[in-house]
Each structure stands twice: as structure tokens, then as C-alpha cells.
């Protein structure tokens, strides 16, 4: 069965952000070797009723110091933590020739686990669990929330991808699809306007109604279902004002 993978990633284009945590220092990419703050992947195919599976992960973070300071002083890194990225696939509509769903990712950056000694961070967790047994583990930072309302329409030897990207306005967002042979089709390139203060005031709340942008892309297919890429593909670029 032919399968495709929708990738939704959030990354910080800065070398450090949010008071000194390491970023990704890059622009839009479809490479699977680059770093990202959050990654969500949904695997889907053209068969009606096929199950859509979703997974998530993060490259992790350390405290490295504000970039303006690092330019003059070679600071080392403090701590390392790979945050949890939770993935939800909902609103699935799978019919003849078309599949649609919403991919939601939320991932945190638990500052205390990076800045505090592990024993101290563990004590904070134990106290939190005793006081609020059913509450989430205290992170001291908000989640990065991303929603992609996605659809793929199959018609003969071509496929049409459409989508709406919603969620937090920080950091950058990139959306692309890989075929079974890992050929990429870039779909969406969102560029935030914030740097150092981004996570301090822009991530609280899911911002589910905040539209980052839309995309539509038609791609021809080879007989085996792989993408027939005859030219360099470019994503829809949205620069936040």
C-alpha cells in the first residue's frame, strides 16, 4: 500500500532565544537530520478507511546564554532535556479518493529540568504530584501548539494537498510531505517576527483560532505513487508582520 508522511515542525531560526536557550539556527528545510523544537508526523494513504498514525518528538534543548552575549563570550551549555511532544489526529474523513484530518502537536520546554540539578527538579515534581495528583508535571513554560487541517485528494496520476495552519505565532513553522521513497514536497513556510521575547509572551494558550496561513499544492505521481518532481518545489511563504 502506498503511504505518505505529513511533517509539521516548529523550529527557532535563532541560535538562542527565550533568554538563552539554544535554538535551531536555520531556515526552512525538508531534511530529516536538522533540529526542531517540536516535530509531528502523520502517516496516511489513499485507501478509504485506512488508519492514520501520528507520532511526535523533539531535538531537545540546553541553556547556552543569550546570543548577543555569546557573540563575545564562548559560553558552554547547561543541562539537556528532550521535551515530550504530544500528537493528536482528529476530524478524520476518509472516503473514495480523498482523506482529511487535523494534526495537532503540543510540546514543552521544561526550563526547570535544564536549569536545576536533577535531584532538585525531581523534588519539584514530587511536591507537585503530592499537591495536585492528577495535574500535569509543572514545566514553568507553556506548550508550543500547532494545528494543521490537512487534506489529500487523489485523482488518477496526481494528488492535491491543501491545508490550514493554526496555533502559536512563535516560533517558525514548516509543513511538508514525503512519499515512500522520501521525496519531499514543501508545502508551508511560516516565519515569526519575534526573537528573544517569543516564548515569554506568545505561547500561553493553544491559539487554536490563530490562523498562520494556508497552502495548496498539486503534484503529479509516478505509476508507483511516488512524486514526479520535475522542478524545484517551493513552499508557500508567510512572513508574520
Short mmCIF file of N, CA and C in Angstrom, two decimals, residues 29-175:
data_model
loop_
_atom_site.label_atom_id
_atom_site.label_comp_id
_atom_site.label_asym_id
_atom_site.label_seq_id
_atom_site.Cartn_x
_atom_site.Cartn_y
_atom_site.Cartn_z
N UNK A 29 13.47 23.76 5.90
CA UNK A 29 14.18 22.57 5.43
C UNK A 29 13.23 21.38 5.41
N UNK A 30 13.50 20.45 4.50
CA UNK A 30 12.78 19.17 4.49
C UNK A 30 13.71 18.03 4.91
N UNK A 31 14.92 18.37 5.32
CA UNK A 31 15.87 17.36 5.77
C UNK A 31 15.40 16.74 7.09
N UNK A 32 15.61 15.45 7.25
CA UNK A 32 15.23 14.78 8.50
C UNK A 32 16.37 14.79 9.51
N UNK A 33 17.48 15.45 9.19
CA UNK A 33 18.61 15.49 10.12
C UNK A 33 18.73 16.81 10.85
N UNK A 34 17.93 17.82 10.49
CA UNK A 34 18.02 19.12 11.17
C UNK A 34 17.29 19.05 12.51
N UNK A 35 17.60 20.02 13.39
CA UNK A 35 16.96 20.07 14.70
C UNK A 35 15.67 20.87 14.64
N UNK A 36 14.75 20.57 15.58
CA UNK A 36 13.46 21.26 15.67
C UNK A 36 13.00 21.27 17.11
N UNK A 37 12.21 22.29 17.46
CA UNK A 37 11.65 22.35 18.81
C UNK A 37 10.57 21.28 18.97
N UNK A 38 9.69 21.15 17.99
CA UNK A 38 8.67 20.09 18.00
C UNK A 38 8.55 19.50 16.61
N UNK A 39 8.25 18.21 16.56
CA UNK A 39 8.04 17.51 15.29
C UNK A 39 6.79 16.64 15.43
N UNK A 40 5.89 16.75 14.48
CA UNK A 40 4.71 15.88 14.43
C UNK A 40 4.63 15.24 13.06
N UNK A 41 4.37 13.94 13.02
CA UNK A 41 4.32 13.21 11.76
C UNK A 41 3.03 12.40 11.71
N UNK A 42 2.30 12.51 10.61
CA UNK A 42 1.09 11.70 10.39
C UNK A 42 1.28 10.91 9.10
N UNK A 43 1.10 9.60 9.20
CA UNK A 43 1.24 8.73 8.03
C UNK A 43 -0.14 8.39 7.49
N UNK A 44 -0.32 8.54 6.17
CA UNK A 44 -1.62 8.33 5.56
C UNK A 44 -1.46 7.72 4.17
N UNK A 45 -2.53 7.20 3.64
CA UNK A 45 -2.52 6.60 2.30
C UNK A 45 -3.84 6.85 1.59
N UNK A 46 -3.94 6.43 0.33
CA UNK A 46 -5.14 6.72 -0.47
C UNK A 46 -6.30 5.78 -0.24
N UNK A 47 -6.09 4.68 0.46
CA UNK A 47 -7.16 3.69 0.62
C UNK A 47 -8.23 4.18 1.60
N UNK A 48 -9.50 4.12 1.23
CA UNK A 48 -10.59 4.54 2.13
C UNK A 48 -10.57 3.72 3.42
N UNK A 49 -10.73 4.39 4.53
CA UNK A 49 -10.78 3.72 5.82
C UNK A 49 -9.43 3.36 6.40
N UNK A 50 -8.33 3.71 5.71
CA UNK A 50 -7.01 3.40 6.22
C UNK A 50 -6.73 4.19 7.49
N UNK A 51 -6.06 3.56 8.43
CA UNK A 51 -5.75 4.22 9.70
C UNK A 51 -4.66 5.26 9.52
N UNK A 52 -4.81 6.40 10.20
CA UNK A 52 -3.80 7.45 10.18
C UNK A 52 -3.07 7.42 11.51
N UNK A 53 -1.78 7.20 11.48
CA UNK A 53 -0.99 7.14 12.70
C UNK A 53 -0.19 8.41 12.88
N UNK A 54 -0.02 8.85 14.13
CA UNK A 54 0.72 10.07 14.41
C UNK A 54 1.75 9.86 15.50
N UNK A 55 2.93 10.43 15.33
CA UNK A 55 4.00 10.37 16.33
C UNK A 55 4.63 11.75 16.45
N UNK A 56 5.31 11.98 17.58
CA UNK A 56 5.97 13.26 17.79
C UNK A 56 7.27 13.12 18.53
N UNK A 57 8.16 14.09 18.36
CA UNK A 57 9.41 14.10 19.11
C UNK A 57 10.02 15.50 19.05
N UNK A 58 11.13 15.68 19.75
CA UNK A 58 11.83 16.96 19.79
C UNK A 58 13.33 16.71 19.79
N UNK A 59 14.10 17.72 19.35
CA UNK A 59 15.56 17.61 19.38
C UNK A 59 16.13 17.95 20.75
N UNK A 60 15.31 18.51 21.64
CA UNK A 60 15.78 18.85 22.98
C UNK A 60 16.47 20.21 23.03
N UNK A 61 16.76 20.66 24.25
CA UNK A 61 17.33 21.99 24.45
C UNK A 61 18.29 22.02 25.62
N UNK A 62 19.18 22.99 25.57
CA UNK A 62 20.09 23.32 26.68
C UNK A 62 20.07 24.83 26.87
N UNK A 63 20.56 25.28 28.03
CA UNK A 63 20.72 26.72 28.24
C UNK A 63 22.12 27.09 27.77
N UNK A 64 22.22 28.03 26.83
CA UNK A 64 23.51 28.38 26.23
C UNK A 64 23.84 29.86 26.40
N UNK A 65 22.91 30.64 26.95
CA UNK A 65 23.14 32.07 27.12
C UNK A 65 22.59 32.87 25.96
N UNK A 66 22.21 34.12 26.21
CA UNK A 66 21.68 34.98 25.14
C UNK A 66 22.68 35.13 24.01
N UNK A 67 22.16 35.14 22.76
CA UNK A 67 23.04 35.16 21.61
C UNK A 67 23.92 36.39 21.57
N UNK A 68 23.40 37.55 21.97
CA UNK A 68 24.21 38.77 21.96
C UNK A 68 25.42 38.62 22.87
N UNK A 69 25.26 37.88 23.97
CA UNK A 69 26.38 37.64 24.88
C UNK A 69 27.33 36.60 24.32
N UNK A 70 26.78 35.59 23.67
CA UNK A 70 27.61 34.51 23.12
C UNK A 70 28.50 34.99 21.98
N UNK A 71 28.12 36.08 21.34
CA UNK A 71 28.95 36.60 20.26
C UNK A 71 30.32 37.02 20.76
N UNK A 72 30.38 37.46 22.01
CA UNK A 72 31.64 37.95 22.58
C UNK A 72 32.27 36.99 23.57
N UNK A 73 31.43 36.13 24.19
CA UNK A 73 31.94 35.22 25.19
C UNK A 73 31.54 33.78 24.85
N UNK A 74 32.53 32.88 24.74
CA UNK A 74 32.23 31.49 24.38
C UNK A 74 31.64 30.71 25.56
N UNK A 75 30.36 30.85 25.77
CA UNK A 75 29.69 30.17 26.87
C UNK A 75 29.45 28.71 26.52
N UNK A 76 29.49 27.86 27.50
CA UNK A 76 29.15 26.46 27.29
C UNK A 76 27.66 26.26 27.48
N UNK A 77 27.21 25.02 27.44
CA UNK A 77 25.79 24.72 27.62
C UNK A 77 25.56 24.14 29.01
N UNK A 78 24.36 24.38 29.52
CA UNK A 78 23.98 23.89 30.84
C UNK A 78 22.77 22.98 30.68
N UNK A 79 22.92 21.75 31.14
CA UNK A 79 21.79 20.82 31.12
C UNK A 79 21.38 20.40 29.72
N UNK A 80 20.55 19.41 29.66
CA UNK A 80 20.00 18.94 28.38
C UNK A 80 18.71 18.22 28.67
N UNK A 81 17.66 18.60 27.98
CA UNK A 81 16.37 17.94 28.19
C UNK A 81 15.66 17.80 26.86
N UNK A 82 15.14 16.62 26.59
CA UNK A 82 14.33 16.38 25.40
C UNK A 82 12.87 16.37 25.83
N UNK A 83 12.14 17.37 25.41
CA UNK A 83 10.76 17.52 25.87
C UNK A 83 9.83 16.53 25.19
N UNK A 84 8.70 16.31 25.82
CA UNK A 84 7.66 15.44 25.26
C UNK A 84 6.85 16.22 24.23
N UNK A 85 6.58 15.61 23.11
CA UNK A 85 5.70 16.20 22.09
C UNK A 85 4.49 15.29 21.93
N UNK A 86 3.34 15.81 22.30
CA UNK A 86 2.11 15.04 22.23
C UNK A 86 1.44 15.29 20.87
N UNK A 87 0.96 14.24 20.25
CA UNK A 87 0.36 14.32 18.91
C UNK A 87 -1.06 13.76 18.94
N UNK A 88 -1.98 14.50 18.35
CA UNK A 88 -3.37 14.05 18.25
C UNK A 88 -3.82 14.16 16.80
N UNK A 89 -4.41 13.09 16.28
CA UNK A 89 -5.01 13.11 14.94
C UNK A 89 -6.53 13.03 15.13
N UNK A 90 -7.24 14.03 14.61
CA UNK A 90 -8.69 14.10 14.81
C UNK A 90 -9.37 14.53 13.52
N UNK A 91 -10.71 14.57 13.57
CA UNK A 91 -11.53 15.00 12.43
C UNK A 91 -11.20 14.23 11.15
N UNK A 92 -10.98 12.94 11.30
CA UNK A 92 -10.60 12.12 10.15
C UNK A 92 -11.82 11.89 9.25
N UNK A 93 -11.64 12.15 7.96
CA UNK A 93 -12.69 11.93 6.96
C UNK A 93 -12.03 11.22 5.78
N UNK A 94 -12.23 9.92 5.71
CA UNK A 94 -11.57 9.13 4.67
C UNK A 94 -12.62 8.52 3.74
N UNK A 95 -12.60 8.99 2.51
CA UNK A 95 -13.56 8.48 1.52
C UNK A 95 -12.85 8.09 0.25
N UNK A 96 -13.60 7.86 -0.78
CA UNK A 96 -13.04 7.45 -2.06
C UNK A 96 -12.29 8.62 -2.69
N UNK A 97 -10.99 8.49 -2.81
CA UNK A 97 -10.19 9.50 -3.49
C UNK A 97 -9.78 10.67 -2.65
N UNK A 98 -10.17 10.73 -1.37
CA UNK A 98 -9.78 11.86 -0.55
C UNK A 98 -9.66 11.46 0.91
N UNK A 99 -8.69 12.08 1.60
CA UNK A 99 -8.55 11.87 3.03
C UNK A 99 -8.26 13.21 3.67
N UNK A 100 -8.91 13.48 4.80
CA UNK A 100 -8.72 14.74 5.50
C UNK A 100 -8.62 14.47 7.00
N UNK A 101 -7.84 15.29 7.68
CA UNK A 101 -7.70 15.15 9.14
C UNK A 101 -7.01 16.39 9.70
N UNK A 102 -7.06 16.51 11.02
CA UNK A 102 -6.35 17.58 11.72
C UNK A 102 -5.22 16.97 12.54
N UNK A 103 -4.01 17.46 12.32
CA UNK A 103 -2.85 17.02 13.09
C UNK A 103 -2.52 18.11 14.09
N UNK A 104 -2.55 17.75 15.38
CA UNK A 104 -2.28 18.71 16.45
C UNK A 104 -1.04 18.26 17.22
N UNK A 105 -0.09 19.17 17.37
CA UNK A 105 1.11 18.86 18.16
C UNK A 105 1.26 19.90 19.27
N UNK A 106 1.68 19.45 20.43
CA UNK A 106 1.98 20.34 21.54
C UNK A 106 3.22 19.80 22.24
N UNK A 107 4.21 20.67 22.37
CA UNK A 107 5.45 20.25 23.01
C UNK A 107 5.97 21.33 23.92
N UNK A 108 6.55 20.94 25.05
CA UNK A 108 7.01 21.92 26.02
C UNK A 108 8.52 21.95 26.12
N UNK A 109 9.02 22.96 26.79
CA UNK A 109 10.43 23.09 27.10
C UNK A 109 10.53 23.28 28.61
N UNK A 110 10.70 22.20 29.39
CA UNK A 110 10.70 22.30 30.85
C UNK A 110 11.98 22.95 31.37
N UNK A 111 11.95 24.27 31.53
CA UNK A 111 13.13 25.01 31.92
C UNK A 111 13.76 24.48 33.21
N UNK A 112 12.92 24.09 34.16
CA UNK A 112 13.48 23.67 35.45
C UNK A 112 14.34 22.43 35.31
N UNK A 113 13.99 21.54 34.36
CA UNK A 113 14.79 20.32 34.18
C UNK A 113 16.15 20.63 33.57
N UNK A 114 16.27 21.79 32.93
CA UNK A 114 17.54 22.18 32.34
C UNK A 114 18.38 22.97 33.33
N UNK A 115 17.74 23.91 34.02
CA UNK A 115 18.47 24.83 34.88
C UNK A 115 18.77 24.26 36.27
N UNK A 116 17.92 23.39 36.76
CA UNK A 116 18.10 22.87 38.11
C UNK A 116 18.81 21.53 38.09
N UNK A 117 19.50 21.24 39.17
CA UNK A 117 20.10 19.92 39.33
C UNK A 117 18.99 18.87 39.29
N UNK A 118 19.29 17.70 38.75
CA UNK A 118 18.27 16.67 38.58
C UNK A 118 17.57 16.35 39.89
N UNK A 119 18.31 16.27 40.99
CA UNK A 119 17.69 15.95 42.28
C UNK A 119 16.70 17.03 42.69
N UNK A 120 17.06 18.29 42.42
CA UNK A 120 16.16 19.39 42.77
C UNK A 120 14.92 19.35 41.90
N UNK A 121 15.12 19.11 40.58
CA UNK A 121 13.98 19.03 39.66
C UNK A 121 13.05 17.88 40.06
N UNK A 122 13.63 16.74 40.49
CA UNK A 122 12.82 15.60 40.91
C UNK A 122 11.99 15.94 42.14
N UNK A 123 12.58 16.70 43.06
CA UNK A 123 11.85 17.11 44.27
C UNK A 123 10.67 17.99 43.90
N UNK A 124 10.89 18.92 42.95
CA UNK A 124 9.80 19.79 42.50
C UNK A 124 8.66 18.95 41.93
N UNK A 125 9.00 17.92 41.16
CA UNK A 125 8.00 17.04 40.58
C UNK A 125 7.22 16.30 41.66
N UNK A 126 7.93 15.78 42.68
CA UNK A 126 7.28 15.03 43.75
C UNK A 126 6.33 15.90 44.55
N UNK A 127 6.76 17.13 44.82
CA UNK A 127 5.88 18.06 45.56
C UNK A 127 4.63 18.35 44.73
N UNK A 128 4.84 18.62 43.43
CA UNK A 128 3.70 18.89 42.56
C UNK A 128 2.74 17.72 42.51
N UNK A 129 3.25 16.51 42.45
CA UNK A 129 2.40 15.32 42.38
C UNK A 129 1.62 15.13 43.66
N UNK A 130 2.25 15.45 44.82
CA UNK A 130 1.57 15.31 46.11
C UNK A 130 0.47 16.34 46.29
N UNK A 131 0.73 17.56 45.82
CA UNK A 131 -0.24 18.65 45.97
C UNK A 131 -1.38 18.53 44.96
N UNK A 132 -1.03 18.17 43.71
CA UNK A 132 -2.03 18.06 42.64
C UNK A 132 -1.79 16.73 41.92
N UNK A 133 -2.32 15.64 42.45
CA UNK A 133 -2.03 14.30 41.92
C UNK A 133 -2.35 14.10 40.44
N UNK A 134 -3.40 14.73 39.96
CA UNK A 134 -3.82 14.50 38.57
C UNK A 134 -3.44 15.63 37.62
N UNK A 135 -2.62 16.54 38.12
CA UNK A 135 -2.24 17.68 37.29
C UNK A 135 -1.01 17.34 36.45
N UNK A 136 -0.82 18.03 35.33
CA UNK A 136 0.39 17.81 34.52
C UNK A 136 1.64 18.17 35.31
N UNK A 137 2.76 17.58 34.92
CA UNK A 137 4.02 17.88 35.58
C UNK A 137 4.37 19.35 35.37
N UNK A 138 4.70 20.10 36.45
CA UNK A 138 5.00 21.53 36.28
C UNK A 138 6.22 21.75 35.41
N UNK A 139 6.08 22.61 34.39
CA UNK A 139 7.16 22.84 33.45
C UNK A 139 7.75 24.24 33.54
N UNK A 140 6.99 25.18 34.06
CA UNK A 140 7.37 26.59 34.13
C UNK A 140 7.38 27.26 32.76
N UNK A 141 6.99 26.55 31.72
CA UNK A 141 6.90 27.15 30.38
C UNK A 141 5.65 26.63 29.68
N UNK A 142 5.08 27.44 28.78
CA UNK A 142 3.89 27.00 28.04
C UNK A 142 4.26 26.08 26.88
N UNK A 143 3.28 25.38 26.35
CA UNK A 143 3.49 24.50 25.21
C UNK A 143 3.55 25.28 23.90
N UNK A 144 4.22 24.69 22.90
CA UNK A 144 4.14 25.17 21.52
C UNK A 144 3.01 24.38 20.87
N UNK A 145 1.96 25.07 20.47
CA UNK A 145 0.77 24.41 19.91
C UNK A 145 0.67 24.67 18.41
N UNK A 146 0.44 23.60 17.65
CA UNK A 146 0.31 23.71 16.20
C UNK A 146 -0.82 22.80 15.71
N UNK A 147 -1.70 23.37 14.90
CA UNK A 147 -2.80 22.62 14.29
C UNK A 147 -2.65 22.71 12.77
N UNK A 148 -2.79 21.58 12.09
CA UNK A 148 -2.81 21.60 10.62
C UNK A 148 -4.05 20.85 10.16
N UNK A 149 -4.99 21.59 9.56
CA UNK A 149 -6.18 20.99 8.96
C UNK A 149 -5.80 20.61 7.54
N UNK A 150 -5.61 19.32 7.30
CA UNK A 150 -4.95 18.85 6.09
C UNK A 150 -5.87 17.96 5.27
N UNK A 151 -5.74 18.03 3.95
CA UNK A 151 -6.46 17.10 3.09
C UNK A 151 -5.59 16.72 1.89
N UNK A 152 -5.77 15.48 1.44
CA UNK A 152 -5.09 14.98 0.25
C UNK A 152 -6.15 14.40 -0.68
N UNK A 153 -6.22 14.90 -1.90
CA UNK A 153 -7.19 14.43 -2.88
C UNK A 153 -6.45 13.71 -4.01
N UNK A 154 -6.79 12.45 -4.20
CA UNK A 154 -6.13 11.63 -5.21
C UNK A 154 -6.99 11.57 -6.47
N UNK A 155 -6.37 11.80 -7.63
CA UNK A 155 -7.11 11.75 -8.87
C UNK A 155 -6.23 11.25 -10.00
N UNK A 156 -6.33 9.99 -10.32
CA UNK A 156 -5.53 9.44 -11.40
C UNK A 156 -4.05 9.49 -11.09
N UNK A 157 -3.32 10.26 -11.87
CA UNK A 157 -1.87 10.33 -11.70
C UNK A 157 -1.42 11.61 -11.00
N UNK A 158 -2.29 12.15 -10.16
CA UNK A 158 -1.88 13.35 -9.43
C UNK A 158 -2.53 13.37 -8.05
N UNK A 159 -1.99 14.24 -7.21
CA UNK A 159 -2.50 14.40 -5.85
C UNK A 159 -2.50 15.89 -5.52
N UNK A 160 -3.52 16.33 -4.80
CA UNK A 160 -3.62 17.74 -4.40
C UNK A 160 -3.62 17.81 -2.88
N UNK A 161 -2.67 18.58 -2.32
CA UNK A 161 -2.60 18.79 -0.89
C UNK A 161 -3.13 20.19 -0.57
N UNK A 162 -4.00 20.29 0.40
CA UNK A 162 -4.47 21.59 0.88
C UNK A 162 -4.42 21.60 2.40
N UNK A 163 -4.29 22.78 2.97
CA UNK A 163 -4.24 22.83 4.43
C UNK A 163 -4.35 24.22 5.00
N UNK A 164 -4.74 24.27 6.26
CA UNK A 164 -4.78 25.48 7.05
C UNK A 164 -3.94 25.24 8.30
N UNK A 165 -2.99 26.13 8.56
CA UNK A 165 -2.12 26.00 9.72
C UNK A 165 -2.56 27.02 10.78
N UNK A 166 -2.77 26.54 11.99
CA UNK A 166 -3.23 27.39 13.10
C UNK A 166 -2.32 27.17 14.31
N UNK A 167 -2.44 28.08 15.29
CA UNK A 167 -1.72 27.88 16.54
C UNK A 167 -0.87 29.05 16.95
N UNK A 168 0.15 28.79 17.77
CA UNK A 168 1.02 29.84 18.29
C UNK A 168 1.80 30.52 17.18
N UNK A 169 2.00 31.83 17.33
CA UNK A 169 2.73 32.59 16.33
C UNK A 169 4.23 32.54 16.50
N UNK A 170 4.71 31.75 17.42
CA UNK A 170 6.15 31.58 17.66
C UNK A 170 6.41 30.11 17.94
N UNK A 171 7.46 29.49 17.46
CA UNK A 171 8.47 30.03 16.56
C UNK A 171 8.08 29.78 15.11
N UNK A 172 9.08 29.58 14.21
CA UNK A 172 8.79 29.28 12.81
C UNK A 172 8.09 27.94 12.67
N UNK A 173 7.35 27.78 11.56
CA UNK A 173 6.66 26.51 11.30
C UNK A 173 6.95 26.08 9.87
N UNK A 174 7.10 24.78 9.67
CA UNK A 174 7.29 24.24 8.33
C UNK A 174 6.45 22.98 8.17
N UNK A 175 5.85 22.84 6.99
CA UNK A 175 5.00 21.70 6.67
C UNK A 175 5.44 21.13 5.33
#
